[in-house]
Short mmCIF file of C-alpha atoms in Angstrom, two decimals:
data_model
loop_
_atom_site.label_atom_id
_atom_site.label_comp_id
_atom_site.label_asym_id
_atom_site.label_seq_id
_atom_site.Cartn_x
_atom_site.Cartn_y
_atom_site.Cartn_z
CA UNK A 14 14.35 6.67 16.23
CA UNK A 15 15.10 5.61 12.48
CA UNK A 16 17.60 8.14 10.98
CA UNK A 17 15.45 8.98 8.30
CA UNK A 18 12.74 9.94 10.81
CA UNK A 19 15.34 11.74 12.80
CA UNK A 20 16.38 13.94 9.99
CA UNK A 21 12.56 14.68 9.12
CA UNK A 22 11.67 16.30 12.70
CA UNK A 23 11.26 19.66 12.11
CA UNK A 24 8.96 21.43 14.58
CA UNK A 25 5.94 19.54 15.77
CA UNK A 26 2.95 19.68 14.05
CA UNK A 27 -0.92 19.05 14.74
CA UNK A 28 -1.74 17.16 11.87
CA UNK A 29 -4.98 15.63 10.57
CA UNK A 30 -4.86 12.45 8.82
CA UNK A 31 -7.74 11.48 6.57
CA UNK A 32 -8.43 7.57 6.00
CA UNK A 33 -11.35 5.37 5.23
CA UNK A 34 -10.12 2.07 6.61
CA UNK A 35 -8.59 0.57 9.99
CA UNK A 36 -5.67 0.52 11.94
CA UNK A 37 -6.66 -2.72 13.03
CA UNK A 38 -7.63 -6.08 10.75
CA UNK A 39 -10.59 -4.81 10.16
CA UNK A 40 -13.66 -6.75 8.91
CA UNK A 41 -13.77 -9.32 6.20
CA UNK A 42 -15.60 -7.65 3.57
CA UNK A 43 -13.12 -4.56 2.63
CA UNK A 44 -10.52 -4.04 0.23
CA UNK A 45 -8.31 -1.90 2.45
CA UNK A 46 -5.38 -2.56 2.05
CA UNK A 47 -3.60 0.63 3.33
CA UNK A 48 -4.39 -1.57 6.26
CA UNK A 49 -0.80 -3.15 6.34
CA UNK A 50 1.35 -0.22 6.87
CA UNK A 51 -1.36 2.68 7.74
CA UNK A 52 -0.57 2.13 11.90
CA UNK A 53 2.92 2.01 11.64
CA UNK A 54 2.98 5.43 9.12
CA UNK A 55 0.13 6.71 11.90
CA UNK A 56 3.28 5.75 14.73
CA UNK A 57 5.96 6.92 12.65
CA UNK A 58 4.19 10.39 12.01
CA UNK A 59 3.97 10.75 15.98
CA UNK A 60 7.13 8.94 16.86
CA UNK A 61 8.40 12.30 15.12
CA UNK A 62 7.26 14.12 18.01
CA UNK A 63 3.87 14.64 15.64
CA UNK A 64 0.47 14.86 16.79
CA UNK A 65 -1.69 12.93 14.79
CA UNK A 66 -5.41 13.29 14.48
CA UNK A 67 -7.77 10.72 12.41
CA UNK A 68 -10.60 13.02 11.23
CA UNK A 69 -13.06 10.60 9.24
CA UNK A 70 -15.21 7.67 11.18
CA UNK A 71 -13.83 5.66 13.90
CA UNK A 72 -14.22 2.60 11.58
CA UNK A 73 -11.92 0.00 13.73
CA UNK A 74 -14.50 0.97 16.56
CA UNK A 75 -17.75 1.59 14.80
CA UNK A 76 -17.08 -1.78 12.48
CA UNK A 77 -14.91 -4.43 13.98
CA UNK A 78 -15.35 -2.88 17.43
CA UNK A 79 -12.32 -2.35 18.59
CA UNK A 80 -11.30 0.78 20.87
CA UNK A 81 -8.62 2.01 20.20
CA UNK A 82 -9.04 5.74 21.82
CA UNK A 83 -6.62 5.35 24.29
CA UNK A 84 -3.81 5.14 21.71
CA UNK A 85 -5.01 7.83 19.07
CA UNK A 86 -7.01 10.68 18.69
CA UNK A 87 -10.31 10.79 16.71
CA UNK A 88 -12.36 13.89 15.80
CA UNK A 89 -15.47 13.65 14.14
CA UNK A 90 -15.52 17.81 13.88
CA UNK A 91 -13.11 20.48 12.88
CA UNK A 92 -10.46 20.54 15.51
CA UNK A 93 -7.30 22.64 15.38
CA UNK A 94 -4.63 21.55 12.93
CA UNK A 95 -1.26 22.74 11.30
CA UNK A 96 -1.44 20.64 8.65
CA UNK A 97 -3.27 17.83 6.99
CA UNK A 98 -2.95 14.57 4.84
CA UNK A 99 -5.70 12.70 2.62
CA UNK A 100 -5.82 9.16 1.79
CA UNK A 101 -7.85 10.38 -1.26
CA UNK A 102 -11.37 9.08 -1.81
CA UNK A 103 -12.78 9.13 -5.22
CA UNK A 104 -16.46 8.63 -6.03
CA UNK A 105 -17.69 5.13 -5.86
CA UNK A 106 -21.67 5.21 -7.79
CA UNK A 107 -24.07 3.95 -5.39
CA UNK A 108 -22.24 4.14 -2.46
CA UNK A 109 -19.99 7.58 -1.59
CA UNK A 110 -22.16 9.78 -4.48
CA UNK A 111 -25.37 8.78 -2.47
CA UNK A 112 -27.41 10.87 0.14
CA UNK A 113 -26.28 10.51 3.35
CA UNK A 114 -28.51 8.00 5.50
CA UNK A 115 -29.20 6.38 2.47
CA UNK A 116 -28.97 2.02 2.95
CA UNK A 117 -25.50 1.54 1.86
CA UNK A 118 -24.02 4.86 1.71
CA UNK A 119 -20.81 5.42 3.29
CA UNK A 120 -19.57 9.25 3.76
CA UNK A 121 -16.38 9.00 3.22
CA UNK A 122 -16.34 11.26 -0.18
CA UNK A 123 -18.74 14.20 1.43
CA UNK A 124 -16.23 14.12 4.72
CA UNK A 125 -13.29 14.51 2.60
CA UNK A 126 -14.83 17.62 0.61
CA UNK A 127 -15.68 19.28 4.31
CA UNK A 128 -12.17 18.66 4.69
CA UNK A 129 -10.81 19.92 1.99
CA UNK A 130 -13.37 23.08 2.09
CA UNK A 131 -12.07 23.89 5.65
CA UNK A 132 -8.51 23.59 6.11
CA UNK A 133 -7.46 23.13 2.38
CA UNK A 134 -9.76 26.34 0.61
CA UNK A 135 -10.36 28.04 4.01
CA UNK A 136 -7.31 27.85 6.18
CA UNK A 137 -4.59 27.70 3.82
CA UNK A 138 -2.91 24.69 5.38
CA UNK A 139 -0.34 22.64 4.11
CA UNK A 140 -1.84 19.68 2.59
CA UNK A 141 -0.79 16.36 0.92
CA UNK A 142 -2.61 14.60 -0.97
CA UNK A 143 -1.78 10.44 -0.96
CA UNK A 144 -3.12 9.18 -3.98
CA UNK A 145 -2.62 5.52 -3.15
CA UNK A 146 -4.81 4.23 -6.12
CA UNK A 147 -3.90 6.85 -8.94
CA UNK A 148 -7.59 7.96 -9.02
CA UNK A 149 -6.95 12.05 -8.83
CA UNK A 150 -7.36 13.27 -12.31
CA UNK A 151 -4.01 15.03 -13.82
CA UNK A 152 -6.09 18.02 -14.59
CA UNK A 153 -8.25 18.25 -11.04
CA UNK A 154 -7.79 21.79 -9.73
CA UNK A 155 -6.15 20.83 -6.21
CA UNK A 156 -2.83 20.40 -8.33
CA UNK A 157 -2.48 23.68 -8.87
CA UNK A 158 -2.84 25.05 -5.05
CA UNK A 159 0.17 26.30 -3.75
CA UNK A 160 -0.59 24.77 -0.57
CA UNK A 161 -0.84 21.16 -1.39
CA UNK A 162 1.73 18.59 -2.62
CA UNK A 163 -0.05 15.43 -4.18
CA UNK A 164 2.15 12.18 -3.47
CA UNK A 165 1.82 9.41 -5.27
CA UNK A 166 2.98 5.58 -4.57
CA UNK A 167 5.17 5.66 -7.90
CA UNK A 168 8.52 5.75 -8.95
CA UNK A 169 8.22 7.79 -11.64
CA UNK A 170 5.41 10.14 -9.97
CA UNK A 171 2.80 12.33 -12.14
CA UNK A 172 3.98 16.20 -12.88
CA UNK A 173 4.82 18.07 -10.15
CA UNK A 174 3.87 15.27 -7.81
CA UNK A 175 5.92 13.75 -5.19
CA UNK A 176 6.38 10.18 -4.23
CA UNK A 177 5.36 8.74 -1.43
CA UNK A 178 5.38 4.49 -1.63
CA UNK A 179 2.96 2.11 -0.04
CA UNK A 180 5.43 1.85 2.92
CA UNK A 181 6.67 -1.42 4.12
CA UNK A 182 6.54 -1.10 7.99
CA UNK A 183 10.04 -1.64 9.42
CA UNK A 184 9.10 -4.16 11.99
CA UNK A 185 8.12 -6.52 9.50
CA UNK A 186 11.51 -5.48 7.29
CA UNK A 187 13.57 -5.90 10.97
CA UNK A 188 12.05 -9.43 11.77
CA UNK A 189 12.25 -11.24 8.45
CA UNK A 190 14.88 -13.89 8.40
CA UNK A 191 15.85 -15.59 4.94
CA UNK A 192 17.05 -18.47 5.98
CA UNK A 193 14.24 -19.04 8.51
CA UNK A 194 12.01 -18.35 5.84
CA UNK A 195 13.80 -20.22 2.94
CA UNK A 196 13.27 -23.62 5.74
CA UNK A 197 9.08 -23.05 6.06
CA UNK A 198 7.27 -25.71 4.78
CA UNK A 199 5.27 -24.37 1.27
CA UNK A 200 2.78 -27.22 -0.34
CA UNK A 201 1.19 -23.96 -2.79
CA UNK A 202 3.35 -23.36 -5.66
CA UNK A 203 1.77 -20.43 -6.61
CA UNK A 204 -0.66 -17.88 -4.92
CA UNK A 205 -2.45 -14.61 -5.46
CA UNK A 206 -4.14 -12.32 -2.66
CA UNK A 207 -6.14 -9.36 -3.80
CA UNK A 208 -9.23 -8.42 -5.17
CA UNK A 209 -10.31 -8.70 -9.06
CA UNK A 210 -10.06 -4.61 -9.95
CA UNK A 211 -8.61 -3.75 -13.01
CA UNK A 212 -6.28 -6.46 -13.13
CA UNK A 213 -8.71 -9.25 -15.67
CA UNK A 214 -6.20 -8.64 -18.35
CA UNK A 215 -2.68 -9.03 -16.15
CA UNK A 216 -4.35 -11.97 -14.82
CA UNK A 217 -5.29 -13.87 -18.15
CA UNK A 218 -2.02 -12.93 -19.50
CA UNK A 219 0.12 -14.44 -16.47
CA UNK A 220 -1.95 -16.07 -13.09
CA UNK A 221 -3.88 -18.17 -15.44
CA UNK A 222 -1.85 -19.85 -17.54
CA UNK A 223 0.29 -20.81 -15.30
CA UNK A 224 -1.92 -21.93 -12.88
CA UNK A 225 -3.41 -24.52 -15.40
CA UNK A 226 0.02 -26.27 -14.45
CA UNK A 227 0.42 -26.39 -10.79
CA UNK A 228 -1.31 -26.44 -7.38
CA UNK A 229 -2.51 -22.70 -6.76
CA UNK A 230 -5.04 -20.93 -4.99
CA UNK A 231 -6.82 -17.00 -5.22
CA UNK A 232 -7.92 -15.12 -2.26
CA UNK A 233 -9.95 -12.05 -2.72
CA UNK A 234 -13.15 -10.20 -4.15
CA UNK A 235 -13.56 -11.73 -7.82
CA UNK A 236 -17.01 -11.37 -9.19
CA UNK A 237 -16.39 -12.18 -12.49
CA UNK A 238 -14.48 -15.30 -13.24
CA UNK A 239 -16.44 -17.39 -16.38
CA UNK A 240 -12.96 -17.03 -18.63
CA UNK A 241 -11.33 -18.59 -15.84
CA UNK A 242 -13.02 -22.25 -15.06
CA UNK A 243 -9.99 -23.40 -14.14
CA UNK A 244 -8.76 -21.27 -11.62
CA UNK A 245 -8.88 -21.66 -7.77
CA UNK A 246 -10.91 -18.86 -6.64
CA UNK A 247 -11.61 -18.98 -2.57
CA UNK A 248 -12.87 -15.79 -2.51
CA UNK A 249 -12.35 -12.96 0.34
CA UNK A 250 -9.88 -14.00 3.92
CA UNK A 251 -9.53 -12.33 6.88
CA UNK A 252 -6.76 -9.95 6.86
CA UNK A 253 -5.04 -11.99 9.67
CA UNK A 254 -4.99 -14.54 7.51
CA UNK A 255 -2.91 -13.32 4.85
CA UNK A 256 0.23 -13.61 5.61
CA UNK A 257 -0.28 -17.31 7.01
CA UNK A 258 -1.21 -17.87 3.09
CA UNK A 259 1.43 -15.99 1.82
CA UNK A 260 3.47 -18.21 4.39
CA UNK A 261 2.67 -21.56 2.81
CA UNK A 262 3.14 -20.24 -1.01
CA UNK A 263 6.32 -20.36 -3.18
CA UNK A 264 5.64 -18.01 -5.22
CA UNK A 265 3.10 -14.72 -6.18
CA UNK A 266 2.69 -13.10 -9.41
CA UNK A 267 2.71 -9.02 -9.06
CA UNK A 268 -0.76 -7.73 -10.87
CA UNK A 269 -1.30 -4.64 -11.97
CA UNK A 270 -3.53 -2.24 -13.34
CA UNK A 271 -1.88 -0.64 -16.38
CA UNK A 272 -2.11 2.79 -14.51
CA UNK A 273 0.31 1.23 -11.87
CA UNK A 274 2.01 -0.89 -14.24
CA UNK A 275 3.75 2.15 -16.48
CA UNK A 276 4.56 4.53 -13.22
CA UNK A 277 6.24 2.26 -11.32
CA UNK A 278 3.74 2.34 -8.82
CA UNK A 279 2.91 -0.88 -6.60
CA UNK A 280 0.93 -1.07 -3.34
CA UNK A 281 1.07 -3.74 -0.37
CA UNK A 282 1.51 -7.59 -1.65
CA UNK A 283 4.84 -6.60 -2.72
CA UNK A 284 5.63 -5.90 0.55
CA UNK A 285 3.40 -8.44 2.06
CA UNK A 286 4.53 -11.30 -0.03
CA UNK A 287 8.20 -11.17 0.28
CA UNK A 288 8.62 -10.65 4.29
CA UNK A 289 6.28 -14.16 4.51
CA UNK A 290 8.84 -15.56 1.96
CA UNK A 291 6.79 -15.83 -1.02
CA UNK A 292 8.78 -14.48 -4.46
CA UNK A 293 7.36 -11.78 -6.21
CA UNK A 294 7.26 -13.60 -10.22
CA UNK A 295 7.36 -9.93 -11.78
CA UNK A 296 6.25 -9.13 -15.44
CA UNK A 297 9.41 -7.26 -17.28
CA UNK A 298 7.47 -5.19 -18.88
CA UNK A 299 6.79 -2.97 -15.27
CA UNK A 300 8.18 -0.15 -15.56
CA UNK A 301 11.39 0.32 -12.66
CA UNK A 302 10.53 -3.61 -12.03
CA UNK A 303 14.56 -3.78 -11.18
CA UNK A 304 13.94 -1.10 -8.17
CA UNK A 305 11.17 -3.45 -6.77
CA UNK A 306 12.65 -7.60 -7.45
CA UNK A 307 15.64 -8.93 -8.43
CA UNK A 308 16.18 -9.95 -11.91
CA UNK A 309 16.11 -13.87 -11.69
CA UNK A 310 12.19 -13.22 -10.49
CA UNK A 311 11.24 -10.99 -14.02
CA UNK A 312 9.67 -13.05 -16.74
CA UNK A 313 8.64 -12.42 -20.25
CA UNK A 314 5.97 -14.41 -20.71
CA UNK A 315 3.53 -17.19 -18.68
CA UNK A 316 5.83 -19.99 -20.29
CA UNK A 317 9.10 -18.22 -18.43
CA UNK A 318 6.84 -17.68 -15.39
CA UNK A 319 6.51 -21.64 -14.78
CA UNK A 320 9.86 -22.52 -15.58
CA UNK A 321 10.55 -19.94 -12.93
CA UNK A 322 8.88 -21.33 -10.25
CA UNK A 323 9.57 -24.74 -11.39
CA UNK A 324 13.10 -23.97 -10.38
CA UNK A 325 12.03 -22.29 -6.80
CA UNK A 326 10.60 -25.41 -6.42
CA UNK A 327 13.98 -27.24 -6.64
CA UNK A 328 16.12 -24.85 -4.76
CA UNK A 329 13.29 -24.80 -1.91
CA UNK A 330 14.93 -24.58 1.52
CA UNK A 331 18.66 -24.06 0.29
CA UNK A 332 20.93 -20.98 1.16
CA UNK A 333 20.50 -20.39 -2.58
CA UNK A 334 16.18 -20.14 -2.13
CA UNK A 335 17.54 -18.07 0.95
CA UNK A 336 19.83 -15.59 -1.36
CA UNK A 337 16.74 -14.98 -3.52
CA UNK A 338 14.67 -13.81 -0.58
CA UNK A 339 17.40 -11.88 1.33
CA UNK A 340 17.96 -9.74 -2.31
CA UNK A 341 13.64 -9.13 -2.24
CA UNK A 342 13.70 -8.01 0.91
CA UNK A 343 17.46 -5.45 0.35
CA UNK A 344 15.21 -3.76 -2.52
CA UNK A 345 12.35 -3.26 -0.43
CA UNK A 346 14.49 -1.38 2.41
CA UNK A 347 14.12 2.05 0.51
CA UNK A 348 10.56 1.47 0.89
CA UNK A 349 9.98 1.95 4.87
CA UNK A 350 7.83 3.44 6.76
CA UNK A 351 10.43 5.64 8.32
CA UNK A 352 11.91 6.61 4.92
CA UNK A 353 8.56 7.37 3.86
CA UNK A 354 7.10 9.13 6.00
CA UNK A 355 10.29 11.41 6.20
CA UNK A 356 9.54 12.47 2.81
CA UNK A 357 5.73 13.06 3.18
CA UNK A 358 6.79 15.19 6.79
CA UNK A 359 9.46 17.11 4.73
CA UNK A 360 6.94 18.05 2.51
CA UNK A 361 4.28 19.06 5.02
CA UNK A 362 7.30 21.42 6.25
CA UNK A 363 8.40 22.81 3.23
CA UNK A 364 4.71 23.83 2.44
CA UNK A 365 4.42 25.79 6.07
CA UNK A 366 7.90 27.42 5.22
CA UNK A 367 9.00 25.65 8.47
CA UNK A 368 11.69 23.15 7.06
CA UNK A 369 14.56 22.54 10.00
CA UNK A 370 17.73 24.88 8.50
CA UNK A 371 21.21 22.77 8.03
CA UNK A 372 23.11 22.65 11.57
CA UNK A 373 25.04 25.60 12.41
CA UNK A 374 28.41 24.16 11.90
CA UNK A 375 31.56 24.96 14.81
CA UNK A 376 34.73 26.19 12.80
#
C-alpha cells in the first residue's frame, strides 16, 4: 500500500460515494472526465480497508453496458453509511432542473438533494463535498455545516475549503517512461482534447493563433466555432482514444476557465497529456503554474507559444526532449491518487472525531 494511503487508514468506514459518470470509458457523448482517475480514487478509498458504496445510477451498466457488480457495490436506496462524498452536481436547465421521466432528463441533481437531505441534514454524517468544477456558490449554506468539509481541485482552495486535486492515478505515474516516450513517433505539433466550456476566450488568446502556423487538431464538444475558420475541429472521441491522440502530439496548450485559471485549480489533461508524452505549453499568467509544469513550458504570449514548440520540435526524441518530460511528470507526483485520497480520508476522519492518534512511542 502507498505510504500516503498507509498513514490515512484510520478505522474503516462505510462510505457512500456520489458520481454521475463511469468507472469505465463510458459512452461517446459525455464530458466526464472524472472518468480518468474516478476508479483508481474508488480502489484507493477501499484499498484503505474502506467500503465503498456508489449511490447514484449504475451508469457504466445502464449506458455502455458494462457490469461491473462483481467488483463494487451499487445502491439505488438509502443503505447504511458512516460517511459520504459528493462529486457535486449543479443544475444544468433542461436537463437535471426537469421533472423526472421527462425526454432528456437525467436525475442526477434530485438524487444528490435526497442525499444530502438524508445523511447530510438527517444523519449528521461526515460529508465532503468535491467540487471538481468550482460550481458550489461561496455563500451556499452547506459551507457552514459543521459536518461537511468542501474540497476543491485548487491550490489555493476557497475559504475554509480543503484541497483535494483531480488525482493522477499512480499506475499511469508508475508506468510512464521518458525516454520511451521522448522516442514515440509525433506527426501533430500541437493538440487540444476537451470540450468548448468556458474556455472561447483562453482559446482565441493561445490555441488559435498558434495553430494558424502548424499541423494541429481539436477533439471535443465545440458548438460554436465561426471565429475560428481555421481551426481543426474533429469534434467528440472515444475516451479510449485519448491518450492514443495525446500519444502522437508534441505538444497541448492548458485551457482554462478563469475560475480555474486564478485558484490554481486544473482537472485531467494535465495529467492525461504529460504521462502520453505530450508537453503541457502553460499560460504564465496561471496562478501556481510553477507547482503544475516546469518553467521552459510557460509562455507569455501565442508568439512565445510557437517558438516553444518550434523548439520541441527540434529536440524531439533526445535525452534533452526526455529531461523535459521526466520534470512534467516529478511535478505531477504530489498529485496521486494515493496522496489524494489520503487527504480527502483524513478529512472524512477528522469530521467523525475518529482520526488514528500518533503511535504510542517505546522509551
Amino acid at each position: 500500500m502507498p505510504p500516503a494511503l498507509a498513514e490515512a487508514l484510520g478505522p474503516p468506514l462505510r462510505i457512500g460515494y456520489s458520481c454521475w459518470g463511469f468507472l469505465t470509458d463510458g459512452v461517446l457523448d459525455t464530458p466526464d472526465g472524472a472518468r480518468s482517475f474516478r476508479r483508481a480514487f474508488v480502489d484507493a478509498l477501499q484499498a484503505a480497508g474502506h467500503e465503498v458504496v456508489l449511490v447514484q445510477a449504475n451508469r457504466d451498466l445502464i449506458e455502455a453496458g458494462t457490469d461491473l457488480t462483481g467488483t463494487y457495490r451499487f445502491d439505488a436506496g438509502l443503505p447504511s453509511l458512516d460517511a459520504i462524498v459528493f462529486e457535486w452536481r449543479w443544475p444544468l436547465p433542461g436537463r437535471n432542473t426537469t421533472a423526472c421521466g421527462t425526454p432528456g432528463h437525467t436525475c442526477d441533481l434530485h438524487r444528490q438533494q435526497q442525499l444530502l437531505d438524508h445523511y447530510t441534514h438527517d444523519l449528521g454524517l461526515p460529508t465532503v463535498v468535491w467540487d471538481h468544477d468550482l460550481w458550489l456558490p461561496a455563500d451556499d449554506p452547506l459551507r457552514g455545516h459543521a459536518n461537511v468539509r468542501v474540497a476543491d481541485p485548487a491550490l489555493h482552495p476557497s475559504t475554509g475549503a480543503i484541497t483535494v486535486t483531480s488525482p493522477v492515478p499512480d499506475r499511469r505515474l508508475d508506468t510512464a517512461d521518458p525516454s520511451d516516450l521522448a522516442r514515440l513517433p509525433r506527426p501533430l505539433p500541437l493538440v487540444y482534447v476537451g470540450n468548448q466550456y468556458g474556455r472561447d476566450e483562453a482559446f482565441d488568446r493561445w490555441f488559435a493563433p498558434a495553430a494558424a502556423q502548424m499541423n494541429h487538431r481539436v477533439a471535443g464538444k465545440w458548438t460554436n466555432t465561426s471565429a475560428w475558420p481555421h481551426v481543426q475541429f474533429t469534434g467528440r472521441i472515444r475516451f479510449a482514444d485519448v491518450a492514443g491522440l495525446h500519444a502522437q502530439a508534441l505538444a497541448t496548450v492548458l485551457l482554462k476557465p478563469e475560475r480555474y485559471r486564478t485558484v490554481g485549480a486544473f482537472g485531467t489533461r494535465l495529467f492525461e497529456s504529460v504521462t502520453q508524452g505530450c508537453l503541457p505549453m502553460t499560460p504564465a499568467d496561471t496562478v501556481g503554474a510553477e507547482r503544475l509544469t516546469p518553467k521552459i513550458l510557460h509562455v507569455r504570449d501565442a508568439a512565445e507559444l510557437v517558438d516553444r514548440i518550434r523548439w520541441i520540435e527540434d529536440i524531439a526524441g533526445t535525452d534533452e526532449h526526455a529531461d523535459v518530460i521526466r520534470a512534467c511528470l516529478d511535478l505531477l507526483e504530489p498529485y496521486r491518487v494515493s496522496r489524494q485520497a489520503a487527504v480527502l480520508l483524513a478529512a472524512l476522519h477528522d469530521l467523525a472525531g475518529t482520526t488514528r492518534p500518533a503511535p504510542v512511542r517505546s522509551r
